[in-house]
Short mmCIF file of C-alpha atoms in Angstrom, two decimals:
data_model
loop_
_atom_site.label_atom_id
_atom_site.label_comp_id
_atom_site.label_asym_id
_atom_site.label_seq_id
_atom_site.Cartn_x
_atom_site.Cartn_y
_atom_site.Cartn_z
CA ASN A 1 -0.58 3.69 1.60
CA PRO A 2 3.01 3.98 2.89
CA GLY A 3 1.69 5.87 5.91
CA LEU A 4 0.18 2.63 7.21
CA TRP A 5 3.68 1.17 7.54
CA SER A 6 4.67 2.91 10.75
CA PRO A 7 7.85 1.92 12.64
CA GLU A 8 5.60 0.37 15.31
CA VAL A 9 3.80 -1.80 12.75
CA LEU A 10 7.08 -2.91 11.15
CA ALA A 11 8.53 -3.79 14.56
CA LEU A 12 5.43 -5.84 15.34
CA ILE A 13 5.66 -7.67 12.02
CA ALA A 14 9.29 -8.56 12.71
CA LYS A 15 8.49 -9.66 16.27
CA ARG A 16 5.77 -12.03 15.08
CA SER A 17 7.72 -13.38 12.10
CA ALA A 18 9.60 -16.65 12.28
CA PRO A 19 13.01 -16.97 10.55
CA GLY A 20 12.38 -17.51 6.85
CA ALA A 21 9.05 -15.65 6.88
CA ARG A 22 8.22 -13.79 3.68
CA LEU A 23 6.06 -10.79 2.86
CA ALA A 24 4.99 -8.90 -0.24
CA THR A 25 3.30 -5.56 -0.85
CA PHE A 26 2.70 -3.15 -3.71
CA THR A 27 4.09 -0.37 -1.52
CA VAL A 28 7.64 0.36 -2.72
CA ALA A 29 8.22 3.63 -0.86
CA GLY A 30 11.76 4.20 0.34
CA ALA A 31 10.63 4.66 3.96
CA VAL A 32 9.00 1.21 3.90
CA ARG A 33 12.08 -0.42 2.37
CA ARG A 34 14.38 1.18 4.92
CA GLY A 35 12.04 0.37 7.80
CA LEU A 36 11.86 -3.31 6.88
CA ALA A 37 15.65 -3.46 6.45
CA GLU A 38 16.12 -1.94 9.91
CA GLN A 39 13.97 -4.75 11.32
CA GLY A 40 16.26 -7.35 9.74
CA PHE A 41 14.35 -8.13 6.56
CA VAL A 42 16.12 -8.62 3.23
CA VAL A 43 14.17 -6.37 0.85
CA GLU A 44 13.99 -6.36 -2.95
CA LYS A 45 11.86 -4.59 -5.55
CA ARG A 46 10.28 -6.87 -8.14
CA PRO A 47 8.20 -6.30 -11.29
CA GLY A 48 4.53 -5.82 -10.42
CA HIS A 49 1.29 -6.95 -12.04
CA GLY A 50 -1.35 -5.13 -14.03
CA ARG A 51 -1.31 -1.41 -13.35
CA LYS A 52 1.15 -1.86 -10.49
CA ARG A 53 4.58 -1.64 -12.14
CA GLU A 54 6.53 -2.71 -9.07
CA ARG A 55 6.05 -4.64 -5.86
CA LEU A 56 8.15 -5.18 -2.74
CA GLU A 57 9.25 -8.59 -1.52
CA ALA A 58 11.04 -9.23 1.76
CA HIS A 59 12.04 -12.14 3.92
CA LEU A 60 13.50 -12.63 7.36
CA PRO A 61 16.75 -14.62 7.06
CA SER A 62 17.15 -17.81 9.02
CA ALA A 63 20.20 -18.53 11.12
CA PHE A 64 21.53 -20.88 8.44
CA GLU A 65 20.85 -18.64 5.46
CA PRO A 66 23.90 -17.31 3.61
CA SER A 67 24.51 -13.59 3.60
CA PRO A 68 22.49 -11.69 0.99
CA PRO A 69 24.33 -10.72 -2.20
CA PRO A 70 25.97 -7.28 -2.23
CA ARG A 71 23.87 -4.47 -3.61
CA VAL A 72 25.81 -2.70 -6.33
CA ALA A 73 24.97 0.53 -8.17
CA VAL A 74 26.11 1.13 -11.74
CA ILE A 75 25.68 4.76 -12.75
CA GLY A 76 25.27 4.82 -16.52
CA ALA A 77 23.36 2.34 -18.69
CA GLY A 78 25.29 2.61 -21.93
CA SER A 79 27.00 -0.35 -23.57
CA TRP A 80 29.98 -0.58 -21.20
CA GLY A 81 28.00 0.17 -18.04
CA THR A 82 25.38 -2.43 -18.92
CA THR A 83 28.04 -5.00 -19.82
CA PHE A 84 29.89 -4.46 -16.56
CA GLY A 85 26.60 -4.59 -14.65
CA LYS A 86 25.79 -7.93 -16.27
CA VAL A 87 29.18 -9.34 -15.33
CA LEU A 88 28.67 -8.23 -11.72
CA ALA A 89 25.18 -9.76 -11.67
CA ASP A 90 26.45 -13.00 -13.17
CA GLY A 91 29.03 -13.01 -10.37
CA GLY A 92 26.29 -12.98 -7.71
CA ALA A 93 25.66 -9.28 -7.01
CA HIS A 94 22.29 -7.56 -7.00
CA VAL A 95 22.88 -4.78 -9.51
CA VAL A 96 20.84 -1.59 -9.80
CA MET A 97 21.49 0.38 -12.98
CA TRP A 98 20.90 4.12 -13.21
CA ALA A 99 19.76 5.30 -16.64
CA ARG A 100 19.37 8.97 -17.51
CA ARG A 101 16.28 8.23 -19.63
CA ALA A 102 13.20 6.76 -17.99
CA GLU A 103 12.30 4.63 -21.03
CA LEU A 104 15.72 2.94 -20.98
CA ALA A 105 15.42 2.20 -17.26
CA GLN A 106 11.96 0.74 -17.90
CA GLU A 107 13.23 -1.57 -20.65
CA ILE A 108 16.01 -2.92 -18.41
CA GLN A 109 13.68 -3.22 -15.41
CA GLU A 110 10.75 -4.89 -17.14
CA GLY A 111 12.20 -6.51 -20.25
CA HIS A 112 15.71 -7.30 -19.00
CA ARG A 113 17.10 -5.98 -22.25
CA ASN A 114 19.04 -2.92 -23.41
CA SER A 115 18.26 -3.04 -27.11
CA GLU A 116 19.80 0.35 -27.88
CA TYR A 117 23.25 -0.24 -26.41
CA LEU A 118 23.48 -4.03 -26.05
CA PRO A 119 21.19 -5.60 -28.68
CA GLY A 120 20.55 -9.33 -28.59
CA ILE A 121 21.66 -9.80 -24.98
CA ASN A 122 19.34 -11.01 -22.20
CA LEU A 123 20.13 -9.41 -18.86
CA PRO A 124 19.99 -11.34 -15.56
CA ARG A 125 16.92 -11.03 -13.37
CA SER A 126 19.22 -9.84 -10.59
CA MET A 127 19.70 -6.62 -12.60
CA SER A 128 17.17 -3.85 -12.06
CA ALA A 129 17.13 -0.26 -13.23
CA THR A 130 15.83 3.18 -12.30
CA HIS A 131 16.19 6.72 -13.59
CA HIS A 132 16.25 8.08 -10.01
CA LEU A 133 19.78 8.40 -8.62
CA SER A 134 18.58 8.13 -5.03
CA GLU A 135 16.99 4.73 -5.72
CA ALA A 136 20.06 3.42 -7.51
CA LEU A 137 22.44 4.43 -4.71
CA GLU A 138 20.26 3.51 -1.74
CA GLY A 139 22.03 0.80 0.25
CA ALA A 140 24.77 0.28 -2.37
CA SER A 141 27.93 -1.30 -1.00
CA GLN A 142 29.82 -0.57 -4.23
CA VAL A 143 29.35 2.20 -6.79
CA TYR A 144 30.52 1.93 -10.41
CA LEU A 145 30.61 5.01 -12.65
CA ALA A 146 30.12 4.50 -16.40
CA ILE A 147 29.03 7.86 -17.76
CA SER A 148 30.51 10.26 -20.29
CA SER A 149 33.87 11.56 -19.11
CA GLN A 150 32.99 15.12 -20.09
CA ALA A 151 29.68 14.96 -18.19
CA LEU A 152 31.16 13.26 -15.13
CA ARG A 153 31.73 16.36 -13.00
CA GLN A 154 28.17 17.62 -13.42
CA ASN A 155 26.67 14.21 -12.64
CA LEU A 156 28.82 13.80 -9.54
CA LYS A 157 27.30 16.95 -8.04
CA ALA A 158 24.05 15.01 -7.75
CA VAL A 159 25.78 11.82 -6.58
CA ARG A 160 27.79 13.43 -3.77
CA PRO A 161 25.02 14.01 -1.19
CA LEU A 162 23.79 10.45 -1.74
CA VAL A 163 27.13 8.77 -0.96
CA SER A 164 28.68 11.24 1.50
CA ALA A 165 27.50 9.26 4.53
CA THR A 166 28.82 5.91 3.25
CA ASP A 167 32.24 4.36 2.78
CA ALA A 168 31.24 2.44 -0.36
CA PRO A 169 34.12 2.05 -2.84
CA VAL A 170 33.72 4.09 -6.01
CA VAL A 171 35.00 2.45 -9.20
CA SER A 172 35.58 4.38 -12.40
CA LEU A 173 34.79 2.49 -15.59
CA MET A 174 35.68 5.51 -17.72
CA LYS A 175 38.69 6.45 -19.78
CA GLY A 176 40.21 9.72 -20.91
CA VAL A 177 40.69 13.06 -19.20
CA GLU A 178 38.51 16.07 -18.60
CA LYS A 179 39.22 18.43 -21.50
CA ARG A 180 38.84 21.64 -19.54
CA THR A 181 41.21 20.69 -16.71
CA GLY A 182 43.27 17.79 -18.06
CA LEU A 183 42.41 15.80 -14.93
CA ARG A 184 42.00 12.04 -14.96
CA MET A 185 38.57 10.65 -14.11
CA SER A 186 39.75 9.45 -10.70
CA GLN A 187 40.93 12.96 -9.91
CA VAL A 188 37.57 14.45 -10.92
CA ILE A 189 35.84 11.90 -8.69
CA GLU A 190 38.05 12.82 -5.74
CA GLN A 191 37.41 16.54 -6.26
CA GLU A 192 33.64 16.33 -6.62
CA LEU A 193 32.85 13.62 -4.05
CA HIS A 194 35.34 15.01 -1.50
CA CYS A 195 36.14 11.45 -0.51
CA ASP A 196 39.21 9.56 0.61
CA PRO A 197 41.28 8.64 -2.49
CA ALA A 198 41.59 5.13 -1.05
CA ARG A 199 37.89 4.65 -1.85
CA ILE A 200 38.47 5.25 -5.55
CA ALA A 201 39.47 2.47 -7.94
CA VAL A 202 39.76 2.27 -11.73
CA ALA A 203 38.63 -0.58 -14.00
CA GLY A 204 39.80 -0.78 -17.61
CA ALA A 205 38.21 -1.14 -21.05
CA GLY A 206 35.38 1.29 -21.89
CA GLY A 207 33.91 2.65 -25.10
CA GLY A 208 37.13 2.16 -27.04
CA LEU A 209 36.76 -1.62 -26.98
CA PRO A 210 33.58 -2.42 -28.94
CA ILE A 211 34.76 -5.97 -29.66
CA LEU A 212 35.19 -6.67 -25.95
CA ARG A 213 31.73 -5.63 -24.80
CA LEU A 214 29.52 -8.20 -26.52
CA PRO A 215 31.67 -11.25 -25.72
CA LEU A 216 31.68 -10.19 -22.07
CA ALA A 217 27.93 -9.65 -22.11
CA GLY A 218 27.54 -13.03 -23.75
CA GLY A 219 29.17 -14.70 -20.79
CA TRP A 220 32.92 -14.66 -21.37
CA THR A 221 35.38 -13.37 -18.82
CA ALA A 222 38.00 -11.89 -21.09
CA HIS A 223 39.97 -9.70 -18.71
CA ARG A 224 41.66 -10.82 -15.53
CA ASP A 225 40.48 -7.74 -13.61
CA LEU A 226 36.80 -8.40 -14.26
CA PRO A 227 34.60 -10.34 -11.82
CA SER A 228 34.41 -14.05 -12.51
CA PRO A 229 31.16 -16.00 -12.76
CA ALA A 230 32.01 -17.55 -9.39
CA GLY A 231 31.30 -14.19 -7.79
CA ARG A 232 34.67 -12.61 -7.10
CA THR A 233 34.06 -8.92 -7.72
CA PHE A 234 36.55 -6.40 -8.99
CA MET A 235 36.53 -4.72 -5.60
CA GLU A 236 37.54 -7.93 -3.86
CA GLN A 237 40.51 -8.14 -6.22
CA TYR A 238 41.26 -4.47 -5.67
CA ARG A 239 41.18 -4.81 -1.88
CA ALA A 240 43.39 -7.89 -2.07
CA GLN A 241 45.91 -5.98 -4.19
CA GLN A 242 45.86 -3.04 -1.78
CA ALA A 243 46.37 -5.34 1.21
CA HIS A 244 49.28 -7.00 -0.58
CA LYS A 245 50.87 -3.64 -1.31
CA GLY A 246 50.41 -2.59 2.31
CA SER A 247 52.18 -5.71 3.54
CA ARG A 248 55.34 -5.05 1.49
CA PRO A 249 58.36 -3.85 3.46
#
């Protein structure tokens, strides 16, 4: 019962927990996750047992524990979105995929596979999936968009209220232009999210490179702008490039 997890109870748990303490519960309600995070716990959803599809695990970091991996949202679980999500996860990020169809999200979440769009590839355990946008975007420090270019504008209407209060970078993994307006994807993102253009970045490839997707998913890093297995994300490269440009006379 999520109602049992009042702010007072969570504060008491944190007060009585030593650094490194761990907890687990079958309650995965957003209010509980946020409440634990506010008390300093690192919170993750994990596959459940029996009739409980999911459970919550959390731990209180110790003073010597490295920072938790960044939480990254990938909106779109097609072949390119899943491939890019796998590369990010292999690089050390905790990746949450958003899939339009519940059954696809369930396969990624529970089976760590995407047999429809990426057959024969095992996905990292640090990749999870949901068909609820709010769950995918909650706490995301980076947002990657990998949905149909012609459906982008409509999807962004639902994304906007969920990212309006954050400064998370938004990375377009899409190609092409919007047929009706002739606008590039980055321009559509700027219009619909009403965000600072400096937050928007563009990563290459996409659906036009079917040969590239499977080698990347299989563990190769075939493009210099993609995150490396050592954990350097595209956004780190992007920020470094922007800082370099800003330092030019």
